Amino acid sequence: MIWALIVGCFAEFPTRDFPPSLLIEQPPEEYRSTDGAVYNENTAIPFVLQIIDNDSNAQDLYVRVQSDINDMLFEGMPDSDGMVSIIDSSLEPGTHQITINVADEENLISSEFPLVINGLPSIPELEILPQNPTTEDHLTADVILIEDPEGDEVTLDFVWSLNGVEQEVTESALN
């Protein structure tokens, strides 16, 4: 009689219906906040996800990685080991909200994190003075225009060369 009671209890225990689990391996955790590290524009950013679902095969899982600025980054199934690995270098400058959705036949889990992409400054426009220098002249480089999309200060280092030989001067003037 006791044996039948135990079997009866387990007969009602659900055998499926556990949600998948998601481990975000990349980008590293220090990049997944608005006050952490940032990626520069045009940088190849890795997204590596490990999905575990004891109730479903990897082919039965559906994964979406989406940015609120750039839209869809990935849509599909993980590989047979439950891994999704993508690299994206097209994220626009700004603070993205990255959303990862993983669904099996019965459950959906979601994870979100911010990702900051720093816009690169424009290529500087310089004027070298004097305009027609001789070997006796002191040269200066005047910055005409350089812009940073976020309005941050841009610092320039100069590399001067004389007859193809790099000089040990990193300032805007060469004496």
PDB file of C-alpha atoms in Angstrom:
ATOM      1  CA  MET A   1       0.000   0.000   0.000  1.00  0.00           C
ATOM      2  CA  ILE A   2       2.831   2.424   0.770  1.00  0.00           C
ATOM      3  CA  TRP A   3       4.487   1.673  -2.545  1.00  0.00           C
ATOM      4  CA  ALA A   4       1.336   2.592  -4.463  1.00  0.00           C
ATOM      5  CA  LEU A   5       1.127   5.889  -2.581  1.00  0.00           C
ATOM      6  CA  ILE A   6       4.698   6.831  -3.540  1.00  0.00           C
ATOM      7  CA  VAL A   7       4.123   5.949  -7.198  1.00  0.00           C
ATOM      8  CA  GLY A   8       0.919   7.953  -7.121  1.00  0.00           C
ATOM      9  CA  CYS A   9       2.736  11.040  -5.847  1.00  0.00           C
ATOM     10  CA  PHE A  10       5.412  10.855  -8.512  1.00  0.00           C
ATOM     11  CA  ALA A  11       2.902  10.252 -11.268  1.00  0.00           C
ATOM     12  CA  GLU A  12       1.733  13.851 -10.803  1.00  0.00           C
ATOM     13  CA  PHE A  13       5.246  15.328 -10.729  1.00  0.00           C
ATOM     14  CA  PRO A  14       5.849  17.238 -13.979  1.00  0.00           C
ATOM     15  CA  THR A  15       8.474  15.654 -16.197  1.00  0.00           C
ATOM     16  CA  ARG A  16       8.791  18.746 -18.400  1.00  0.00           C
ATOM     17  CA  ASP A  17       8.092  22.387 -17.897  1.00  0.00           C
ATOM     18  CA  PHE A  18      11.407  23.635 -16.595  1.00  0.00           C
ATOM     19  CA  PRO A  19      12.642  26.781 -18.321  1.00  0.00           C
ATOM     20  CA  PRO A  20      15.995  26.819 -20.072  1.00  0.00           C
ATOM     21  CA  SER A  21      18.913  28.474 -18.315  1.00  0.00           C
ATOM     22  CA  LEU A  22      21.110  31.113 -19.914  1.00  0.00           C
ATOM     23  CA  LEU A  23      24.736  31.924 -19.185  1.00  0.00           C
ATOM     24  CA  ILE A  24      26.155  35.018 -20.894  1.00  0.00           C
ATOM     25  CA  GLU A  25      29.872  34.325 -21.371  1.00  0.00           C
ATOM     26  CA  GLN A  26      30.546  37.304 -23.681  1.00  0.00           C
ATOM     27  CA  PRO A  27      30.529  40.276 -23.647  1.00  0.00           C
ATOM     28  CA  PRO A  28      32.367  40.249 -20.319  1.00  0.00           C
ATOM     29  CA  GLU A  29      30.390  41.379 -17.293  1.00  0.00           C
ATOM     30  CA  GLU A  30      32.335  44.659 -16.933  1.00  0.00           C
ATOM     31  CA  TYR A  31      30.926  45.757 -20.323  1.00  0.00           C
ATOM     32  CA  ARG A  32      27.321  44.987 -19.371  1.00  0.00           C
ATOM     33  CA  SER A  33      26.588  48.184 -17.439  1.00  0.00           C
ATOM     34  CA  THR A  34      26.314  51.886 -18.159  1.00  0.00           C
ATOM     35  CA  ASP A  35      29.132  52.734 -15.740  1.00  0.00           C
ATOM     36  CA  GLY A  36      31.538  49.989 -16.799  1.00  0.00           C
ATOM     37  CA  ALA A  37      33.875  49.493 -19.724  1.00  0.00           C
ATOM     38  CA  VAL A  38      32.788  50.608 -23.192  1.00  0.00           C
ATOM     39  CA  TYR A  39      33.414  49.345 -26.703  1.00  0.00           C
ATOM     40  CA  ASN A  40      34.563  51.733 -29.416  1.00  0.00           C
ATOM     41  CA  GLU A  41      32.552  52.089 -32.587  1.00  0.00           C
ATOM     42  CA  ASN A  42      33.412  49.493 -35.281  1.00  0.00           C
ATOM     43  CA  THR A  43      34.897  47.092 -32.693  1.00  0.00           C
ATOM     44  CA  ALA A  44      34.144  43.395 -33.170  1.00  0.00           C
ATOM     45  CA  ILE A  45      31.970  42.616 -30.139  1.00  0.00           C
ATOM     46  CA  PRO A  46      31.584  38.957 -29.186  1.00  0.00           C
ATOM     47  CA  PHE A  47      28.277  37.577 -27.954  1.00  0.00           C
ATOM     48  CA  VAL A  48      28.713  34.062 -26.548  1.00  0.00           C
ATOM     49  CA  LEU A  49      25.735  32.416 -24.870  1.00  0.00           C
ATOM     50  CA  GLN A  50      25.423  28.999 -23.282  1.00  0.00           C
ATOM     51  CA  ILE A  51      21.893  27.645 -23.063  1.00  0.00           C
ATOM     52  CA  ILE A  52      21.027  24.602 -21.004  1.00  0.00           C
ATOM     53  CA  ASP A  53      17.633  22.947 -21.135  1.00  0.00           C
ATOM     54  CA  ASN A  54      17.348  19.486 -19.630  1.00  0.00           C
ATOM     55  CA  ASP A  55      13.877  19.106 -21.148  1.00  0.00           C
ATOM     56  CA  SER A  56      14.659  19.973 -24.780  1.00  0.00           C
ATOM     57  CA  ASN A  57      17.214  19.347 -27.481  1.00  0.00           C
ATOM     58  CA  ALA A  58      19.208  22.354 -28.629  1.00  0.00           C
ATOM     59  CA  GLN A  59      17.417  22.164 -31.996  1.00  0.00           C
ATOM     60  CA  ASP A  60      14.111  22.733 -30.171  1.00  0.00           C
ATOM     61  CA  LEU A  61      15.263  26.032 -28.624  1.00  0.00           C
ATOM     62  CA  TYR A  62      14.743  29.435 -30.183  1.00  0.00           C
ATOM     63  CA  VAL A  63      17.149  32.305 -29.393  1.00  0.00           C
ATOM     64  CA  ARG A  64      16.860  36.019 -30.191  1.00  0.00           C
ATOM     65  CA  VAL A  65      19.529  38.630 -29.452  1.00  0.00           C
ATOM     66  CA  GLN A  66      18.239  42.126 -30.077  1.00  0.00           C
ATOM     67  CA  SER A  67      19.398  45.734 -29.636  1.00  0.00           C
ATOM     68  CA  ASP A  68      16.943  48.557 -29.095  1.00  0.00           C
ATOM     69  CA  ILE A  69      19.057  50.693 -31.475  1.00  0.00           C
ATOM     70  CA  ASN A  70      20.282  48.250 -34.157  1.00  0.00           C
ATOM     71  CA  ASP A  71      17.387  45.748 -33.918  1.00  0.00           C
ATOM     72  CA  MET A  72      18.060  42.021 -34.521  1.00  0.00           C
ATOM     73  CA  LEU A  73      21.613  40.746 -33.931  1.00  0.00           C
ATOM     74  CA  PHE A  74      20.795  37.017 -33.973  1.00  0.00           C
ATOM     75  CA  GLU A  75      17.725  34.866 -34.461  1.00  0.00           C
ATOM     76  CA  GLY A  76      17.853  31.090 -34.585  1.00  0.00           C
ATOM     77  CA  MET A  77      18.868  27.938 -32.753  1.00  0.00           C
ATOM     78  CA  PRO A  78      21.939  27.251 -30.638  1.00  0.00           C
ATOM     79  CA  ASP A  79      24.411  24.643 -31.872  1.00  0.00           C
ATOM     80  CA  SER A  80      24.174  21.039 -30.637  1.00  0.00           C
ATOM     81  CA  ASP A  81      26.134  21.982 -27.482  1.00  0.00           C
ATOM     82  CA  GLY A  82      23.661  24.752 -26.640  1.00  0.00           C
ATOM     83  CA  MET A  83      26.038  27.538 -27.677  1.00  0.00           C
ATOM     84  CA  VAL A  84      25.339  30.720 -29.614  1.00  0.00           C
ATOM     85  CA  SER A  85      28.417  32.605 -30.746  1.00  0.00           C
ATOM     86  CA  ILE A  86      28.252  35.741 -32.876  1.00  0.00           C
ATOM     87  CA  ILE A  87      30.505  38.729 -33.497  1.00  0.00           C
ATOM     88  CA  ASP A  88      29.040  42.093 -34.417  1.00  0.00           C
ATOM     89  CA  SER A  89      31.024  45.186 -35.397  1.00  0.00           C
ATOM     90  CA  SER A  90      28.094  47.220 -36.703  1.00  0.00           C
ATOM     91  CA  LEU A  91      26.594  48.536 -33.455  1.00  0.00           C
ATOM     92  CA  GLU A  92      25.952  52.264 -33.668  1.00  0.00           C
ATOM     93  CA  PRO A  93      27.280  54.652 -31.002  1.00  0.00           C
ATOM     94  CA  GLY A  94      25.065  55.053 -27.956  1.00  0.00           C
ATOM     95  CA  THR A  95      23.723  53.093 -25.010  1.00  0.00           C
ATOM     96  CA  HIS A  96      22.081  49.926 -26.285  1.00  0.00           C
ATOM     97  CA  GLN A  97      19.638  47.802 -24.339  1.00  0.00           C
ATOM     98  CA  ILE A  98      20.487  44.238 -25.379  1.00  0.00           C
ATOM     99  CA  THR A  99      17.665  41.730 -24.912  1.00  0.00           C
ATOM    100  CA  ILE A 100      18.219  37.978 -25.103  1.00  0.00           C
ATOM    101  CA  ASN A 101      15.174  35.715 -25.325  1.00  0.00           C
ATOM    102  CA  VAL A 102      15.403  31.935 -25.115  1.00  0.00           C
ATOM    103  CA  ALA A 103      12.306  29.808 -25.621  1.00  0.00           C
ATOM    104  CA  ASP A 104      11.628  26.102 -25.509  1.00  0.00           C
ATOM    105  CA  GLU A 105       8.233  24.524 -26.251  1.00  0.00           C
ATOM    106  CA  GLU A 106       6.684  25.690 -22.976  1.00  0.00           C
ATOM    107  CA  ASN A 107       8.801  28.459 -21.460  1.00  0.00           C
ATOM    108  CA  LEU A 108      10.444  31.744 -22.268  1.00  0.00           C
ATOM    109  CA  ILE A 109      13.292  33.335 -20.360  1.00  0.00           C
ATOM    110  CA  SER A 110      14.674  36.768 -20.991  1.00  0.00           C
ATOM    111  CA  SER A 111      17.777  38.680 -19.965  1.00  0.00           C
ATOM    112  CA  GLU A 112      18.643  42.318 -20.588  1.00  0.00           C
ATOM    113  CA  PHE A 113      21.740  44.416 -20.134  1.00  0.00           C
ATOM    114  CA  PRO A 114      23.053  47.781 -21.332  1.00  0.00           C
ATOM    115  CA  LEU A 115      26.013  47.986 -23.690  1.00  0.00           C
ATOM    116  CA  VAL A 116      27.743  51.317 -24.360  1.00  0.00           C
ATOM    117  CA  ILE A 117      29.315  51.988 -27.758  1.00  0.00           C
ATOM    118  CA  ASN A 118      31.636  55.002 -27.879  1.00  0.00           C
ATOM    119  CA  GLY A 119      31.511  56.986 -31.112  1.00  0.00           C
ATOM    120  CA  LEU A 120      34.945  57.626 -32.608  1.00  0.00           C
ATOM    121  CA  PRO A 121      36.076  61.192 -33.224  1.00  0.00           C
ATOM    122  CA  SER A 122      36.317  62.529 -36.750  1.00  0.00           C
ATOM    123  CA  ILE A 123      39.605  62.433 -38.625  1.00  0.00           C
ATOM    124  CA  PRO A 124      41.380  65.634 -37.615  1.00  0.00           C
ATOM    125  CA  GLU A 125      41.911  68.397 -40.116  1.00  0.00           C
ATOM    126  CA  LEU A 126      45.367  69.885 -39.605  1.00  0.00           C
ATOM    127  CA  GLU A 127      47.341  72.760 -41.039  1.00  0.00           C
ATOM    128  CA  ILE A 128      51.136  72.524 -41.064  1.00  0.00           C
ATOM    129  CA  LEU A 129      52.838  75.908 -40.811  1.00  0.00           C
ATOM    130  CA  PRO A 130      54.709  77.459 -42.422  1.00  0.00           C
ATOM    131  CA  GLN A 131      53.092  76.383 -45.670  1.00  0.00           C
ATOM    132  CA  ASN A 132      56.368  76.165 -47.603  1.00  0.00           C
ATOM    133  CA  PRO A 133      58.915  75.184 -44.960  1.00  0.00           C
ATOM    134  CA  THR A 134      62.646  74.965 -45.362  1.00  0.00           C
ATOM    135  CA  THR A 135      65.027  72.881 -43.275  1.00  0.00           C
ATOM    136  CA  GLU A 136      65.644  75.979 -41.138  1.00  0.00           C
ATOM    137  CA  ASP A 137      61.951  76.475 -40.172  1.00  0.00           C
ATOM    138  CA  HIS A 138      60.209  75.389 -36.987  1.00  0.00           C
ATOM    139  CA  LEU A 139      57.063  73.457 -37.900  1.00  0.00           C
ATOM    140  CA  THR A 140      53.736  73.610 -36.103  1.00  0.00           C
ATOM    141  CA  ALA A 141      50.555  71.655 -36.632  1.00  0.00           C
ATOM    142  CA  ASP A 142      47.361  73.565 -35.968  1.00  0.00           C
ATOM    143  CA  VAL A 143      44.181  71.557 -35.456  1.00  0.00           C
ATOM    144  CA  ILE A 144      41.506  73.079 -37.685  1.00  0.00           C
ATOM    145  CA  LEU A 145      38.695  70.654 -36.863  1.00  0.00           C
ATOM    146  CA  ILE A 146      38.141  67.499 -34.839  1.00  0.00           C
ATOM    147  CA  GLU A 147      34.781  66.423 -33.461  1.00  0.00           C
ATOM    148  CA  ASP A 148      33.764  63.791 -30.947  1.00  0.00           C
ATOM    149  CA  PRO A 149      30.164  62.544 -31.351  1.00  0.00           C
ATOM    150  CA  GLU A 150      29.616  62.547 -27.571  1.00  0.00           C
ATOM    151  CA  GLY A 151      31.268  65.953 -27.130  1.00  0.00           C
ATOM    152  CA  ASP A 152      34.232  64.556 -25.183  1.00  0.00           C
ATOM    153  CA  GLU A 153      37.616  66.245 -25.331  1.00  0.00           C
ATOM    154  CA  VAL A 154      39.939  64.735 -27.936  1.00  0.00           C
ATOM    155  CA  THR A 155      43.673  64.547 -27.263  1.00  0.00           C
ATOM    156  CA  LEU A 156      46.097  64.204 -30.145  1.00  0.00           C
ATOM    157  CA  ASP A 157      49.647  62.874 -30.161  1.00  0.00           C
ATOM    158  CA  PHE A 158      51.879  63.886 -33.041  1.00  0.00           C
ATOM    159  CA  VAL A 159      54.520  61.813 -34.769  1.00  0.00           C
ATOM    160  CA  TRP A 160      57.011  63.851 -36.755  1.00  0.00           C
ATOM    161  CA  SER A 161      59.562  62.412 -39.155  1.00  0.00           C
ATOM    162  CA  LEU A 162      62.559  63.978 -40.825  1.00  0.00           C
ATOM    163  CA  ASN A 163      63.826  62.293 -43.999  1.00  0.00           C
ATOM    164  CA  GLY A 164      61.782  59.223 -43.080  1.00  0.00           C
ATOM    165  CA  VAL A 165      63.218  59.014 -39.553  1.00  0.00           C
ATOM    166  CA  GLU A 166      60.749  59.355 -36.694  1.00  0.00           C
ATOM    167  CA  GLN A 167      61.603  62.194 -34.309  1.00  0.00           C
ATOM    168  CA  GLU A 168      61.182  62.011 -30.537  1.00  0.00           C
ATOM    169  CA  VAL A 169      58.583  64.777 -30.440  1.00  0.00           C
ATOM    170  CA  THR A 170      54.913  64.152 -29.610  1.00  0.00           C
ATOM    171  CA  GLU A 171      53.761  67.768 -29.434  1.00  0.00           C
ATOM    172  CA  SER A 172      52.271  69.985 -32.126  1.00  0.00           C
ATOM    173  CA  ALA A 173      55.578  71.805 -32.786  1.00  0.00           C
ATOM    174  CA  LEU A 174      58.854  70.550 -34.211  1.00  0.00           C
ATOM    175  CA  ASN A 175      61.918  72.678 -33.678  1.00  0.00           C
TER     176      ASN A 175
END
